[in-house]
Coordinates of C-alpha atoms in Angstrom, one line a residue:
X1 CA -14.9 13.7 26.0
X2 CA -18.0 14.5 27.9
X3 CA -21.3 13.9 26.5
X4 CA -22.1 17.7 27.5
X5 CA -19.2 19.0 25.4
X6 CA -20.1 16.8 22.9
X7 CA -23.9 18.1 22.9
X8 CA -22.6 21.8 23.1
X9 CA -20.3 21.2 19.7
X10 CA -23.9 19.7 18.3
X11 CA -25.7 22.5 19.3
X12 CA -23.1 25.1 17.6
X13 CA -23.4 23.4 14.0
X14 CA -26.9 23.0 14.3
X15 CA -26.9 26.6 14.6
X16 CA -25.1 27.0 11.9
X17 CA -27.3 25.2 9.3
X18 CA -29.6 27.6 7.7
X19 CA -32.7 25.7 5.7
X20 CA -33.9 27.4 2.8
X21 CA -36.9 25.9 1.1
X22 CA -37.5 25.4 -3.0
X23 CA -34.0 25.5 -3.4
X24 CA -32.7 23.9 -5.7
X25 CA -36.3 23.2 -6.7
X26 CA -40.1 23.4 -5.7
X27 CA -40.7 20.8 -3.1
X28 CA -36.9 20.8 -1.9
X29 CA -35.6 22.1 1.6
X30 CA -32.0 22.7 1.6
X31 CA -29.7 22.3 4.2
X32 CA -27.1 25.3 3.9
X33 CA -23.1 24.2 5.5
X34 CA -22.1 28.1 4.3
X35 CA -22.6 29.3 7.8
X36 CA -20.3 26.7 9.8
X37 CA -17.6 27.2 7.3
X38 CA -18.0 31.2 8.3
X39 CA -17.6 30.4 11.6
X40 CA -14.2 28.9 12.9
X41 CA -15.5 27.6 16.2
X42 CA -18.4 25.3 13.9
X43 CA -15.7 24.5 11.9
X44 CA -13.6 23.5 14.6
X45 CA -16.4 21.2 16.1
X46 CA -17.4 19.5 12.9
X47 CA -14.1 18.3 12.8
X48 CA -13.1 17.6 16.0
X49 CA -16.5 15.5 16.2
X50 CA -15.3 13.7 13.2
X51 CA -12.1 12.7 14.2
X52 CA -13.2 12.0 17.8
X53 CA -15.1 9.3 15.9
X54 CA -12.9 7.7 13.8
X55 CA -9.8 7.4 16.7
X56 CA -13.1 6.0 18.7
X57 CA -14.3 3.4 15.9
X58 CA -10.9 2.7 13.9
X59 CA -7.4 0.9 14.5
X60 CA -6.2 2.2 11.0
X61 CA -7.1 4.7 8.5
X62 CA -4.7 5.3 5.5
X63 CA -6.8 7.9 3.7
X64 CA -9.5 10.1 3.9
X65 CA -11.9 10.3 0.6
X66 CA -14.4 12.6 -0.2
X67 CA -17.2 12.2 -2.4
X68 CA -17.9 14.2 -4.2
X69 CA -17.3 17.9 -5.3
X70 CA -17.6 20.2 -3.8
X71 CA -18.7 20.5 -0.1
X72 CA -17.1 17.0 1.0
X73 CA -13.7 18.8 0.2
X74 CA -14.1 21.5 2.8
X75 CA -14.3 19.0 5.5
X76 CA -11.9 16.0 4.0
X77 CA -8.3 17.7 4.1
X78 CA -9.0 19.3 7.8
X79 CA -10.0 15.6 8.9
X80 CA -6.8 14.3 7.2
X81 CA -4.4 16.4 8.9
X82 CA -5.7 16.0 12.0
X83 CA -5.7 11.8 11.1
X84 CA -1.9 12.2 9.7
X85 CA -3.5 10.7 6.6
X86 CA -3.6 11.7 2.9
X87 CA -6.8 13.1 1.3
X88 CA -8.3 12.2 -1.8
X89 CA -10.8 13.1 -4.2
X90 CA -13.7 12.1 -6.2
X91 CA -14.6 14.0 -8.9
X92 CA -17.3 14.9 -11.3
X93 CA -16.3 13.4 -14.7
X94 CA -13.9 15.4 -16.9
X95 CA -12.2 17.4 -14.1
X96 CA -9.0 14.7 -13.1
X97 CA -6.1 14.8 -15.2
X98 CA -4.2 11.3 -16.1
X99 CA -5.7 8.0 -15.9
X100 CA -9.2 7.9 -14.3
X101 CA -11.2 5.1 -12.9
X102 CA -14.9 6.1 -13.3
X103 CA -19.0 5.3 -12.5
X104 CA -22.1 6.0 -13.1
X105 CA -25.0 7.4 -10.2
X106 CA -28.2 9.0 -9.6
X107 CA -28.5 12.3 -7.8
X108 CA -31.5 13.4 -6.1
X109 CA -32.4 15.5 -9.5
X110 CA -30.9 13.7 -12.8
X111 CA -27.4 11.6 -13.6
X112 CA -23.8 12.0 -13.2
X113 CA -20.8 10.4 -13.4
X114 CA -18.4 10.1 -10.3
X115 CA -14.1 9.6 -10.8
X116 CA -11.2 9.0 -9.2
X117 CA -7.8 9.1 -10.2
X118 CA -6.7 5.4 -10.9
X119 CA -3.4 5.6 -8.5
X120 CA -5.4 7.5 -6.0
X121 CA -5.9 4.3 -3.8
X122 CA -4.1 1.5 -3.8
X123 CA -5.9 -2.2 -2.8
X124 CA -6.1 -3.2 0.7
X125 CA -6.2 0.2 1.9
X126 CA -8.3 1.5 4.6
X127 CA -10.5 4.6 3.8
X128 CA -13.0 7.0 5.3
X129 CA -15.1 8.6 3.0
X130 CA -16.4 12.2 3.8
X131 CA -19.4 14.2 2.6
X132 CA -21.5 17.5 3.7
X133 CA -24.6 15.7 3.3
X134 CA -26.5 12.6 3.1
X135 CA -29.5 12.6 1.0
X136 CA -30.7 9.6 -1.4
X137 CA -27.1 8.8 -1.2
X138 CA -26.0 8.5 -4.8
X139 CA -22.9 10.6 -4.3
X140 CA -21.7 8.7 -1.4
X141 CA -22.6 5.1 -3.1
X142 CA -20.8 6.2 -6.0
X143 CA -17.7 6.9 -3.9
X144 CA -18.0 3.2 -2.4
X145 CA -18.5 2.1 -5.8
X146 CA -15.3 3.7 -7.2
X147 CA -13.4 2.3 -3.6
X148 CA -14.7 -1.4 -4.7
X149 CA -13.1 -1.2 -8.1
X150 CA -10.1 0.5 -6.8
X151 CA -10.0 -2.6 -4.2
X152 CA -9.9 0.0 -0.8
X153 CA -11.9 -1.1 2.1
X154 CA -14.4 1.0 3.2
X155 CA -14.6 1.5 6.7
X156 CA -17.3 3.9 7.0
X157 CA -19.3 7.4 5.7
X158 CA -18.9 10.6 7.9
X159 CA -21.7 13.5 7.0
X160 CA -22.4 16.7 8.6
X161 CA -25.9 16.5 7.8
X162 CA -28.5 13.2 6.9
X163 CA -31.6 14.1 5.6
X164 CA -33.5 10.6 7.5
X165 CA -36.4 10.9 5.4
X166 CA -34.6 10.3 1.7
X167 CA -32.9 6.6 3.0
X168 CA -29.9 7.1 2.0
X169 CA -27.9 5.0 4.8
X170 CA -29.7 2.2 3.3
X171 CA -28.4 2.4 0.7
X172 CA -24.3 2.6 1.7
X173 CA -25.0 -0.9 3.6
X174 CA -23.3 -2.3 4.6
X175 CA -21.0 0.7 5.1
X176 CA -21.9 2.8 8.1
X177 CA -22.9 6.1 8.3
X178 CA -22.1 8.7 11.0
X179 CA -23.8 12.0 10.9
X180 CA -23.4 14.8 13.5
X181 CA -27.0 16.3 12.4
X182 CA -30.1 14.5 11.0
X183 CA -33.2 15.8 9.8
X184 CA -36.6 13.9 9.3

């Protein structure tokens, strides 16, 4: 694909990203998906970029993963089908039926805790995990947390958006991020 095209499909969901600030809170600017989900064509891009990437940087995937509810699902099962791959989730706690496999993280305002169904993922198998955003990262490390008990390998972090300034790729090393839009 050509870089133009590429930049074009960048363009498109940047356009889509509305920023409203003191949301959730005084202080915060929030980064707002809503619109590209409105809009097939930004839909379309997000994951076309996505799985441009991961045919690009990947041999084998064996399942997509998103962490964690809610927004990471929208983009998860679209990026599966078009890998052939199954989809998982990560849940808040409480919200999986049968046996879970769960952990503790920070958010960017309080505690939470982050599960997975225990049979979700079997050892040795090769995951991507998906998210809207990137922000102090909690969410995502959690997800990486729950793939290291579940014995996956984690072969990288796909977000729509990265907020640069909060440091959360630091955090995921040494897993790698790759985000379409980032934002000092």
């Amino acid at each position: 694909i050509m870089a133009s095209e590429q930049d074009c499909r960048l363009k498109l969901i940047e356009s889509r990203v509305r920023a409203f600030p003191d949301f959730p809170k005084k202080g915060i600017l929030f980064r707002d998906i809503c619109p590209i989900l409105k809009d097939p064509e930004a839909l379309l891009a997000v994951t076309s970029l996505f799985e441009e990437y991961v045919k690009d940087k990947f041999q084998q995937v064996d399942l997509v993963v998103a962490g964690l509810d809610a927004r990471g699902f929208l983009f998860g099962p679209l990026l599966a089908q078009r890998l052939g791959v199954g989809f998982v989730l990560v849940r808040k706690k409480g919200k999986l039926p049968g046996a879970t496999v769960s952990v503790a993280y920070d958010l960017e305002y309080g505690k939470a805790e982050a599960e997975i169904q225990a049979d979700a993922v079997s050892p040795g198998q090769k995951v991507i995990l998906i998210d809207d955003l990137l922000a102090t990262g909690g969410t995502l490390f959690a997800a990486c947390a729950l793939m290291r008990q579940l014995k996956a390998e984690v072969l990288g972090c796909l977000v729509a958006v990265e907020l640069k300034d909060l440091n959360g790729a630091d955090k995921l090393k040494p897993h790698s991020v790759y985000s379409l839009l980032q934002y000092e």
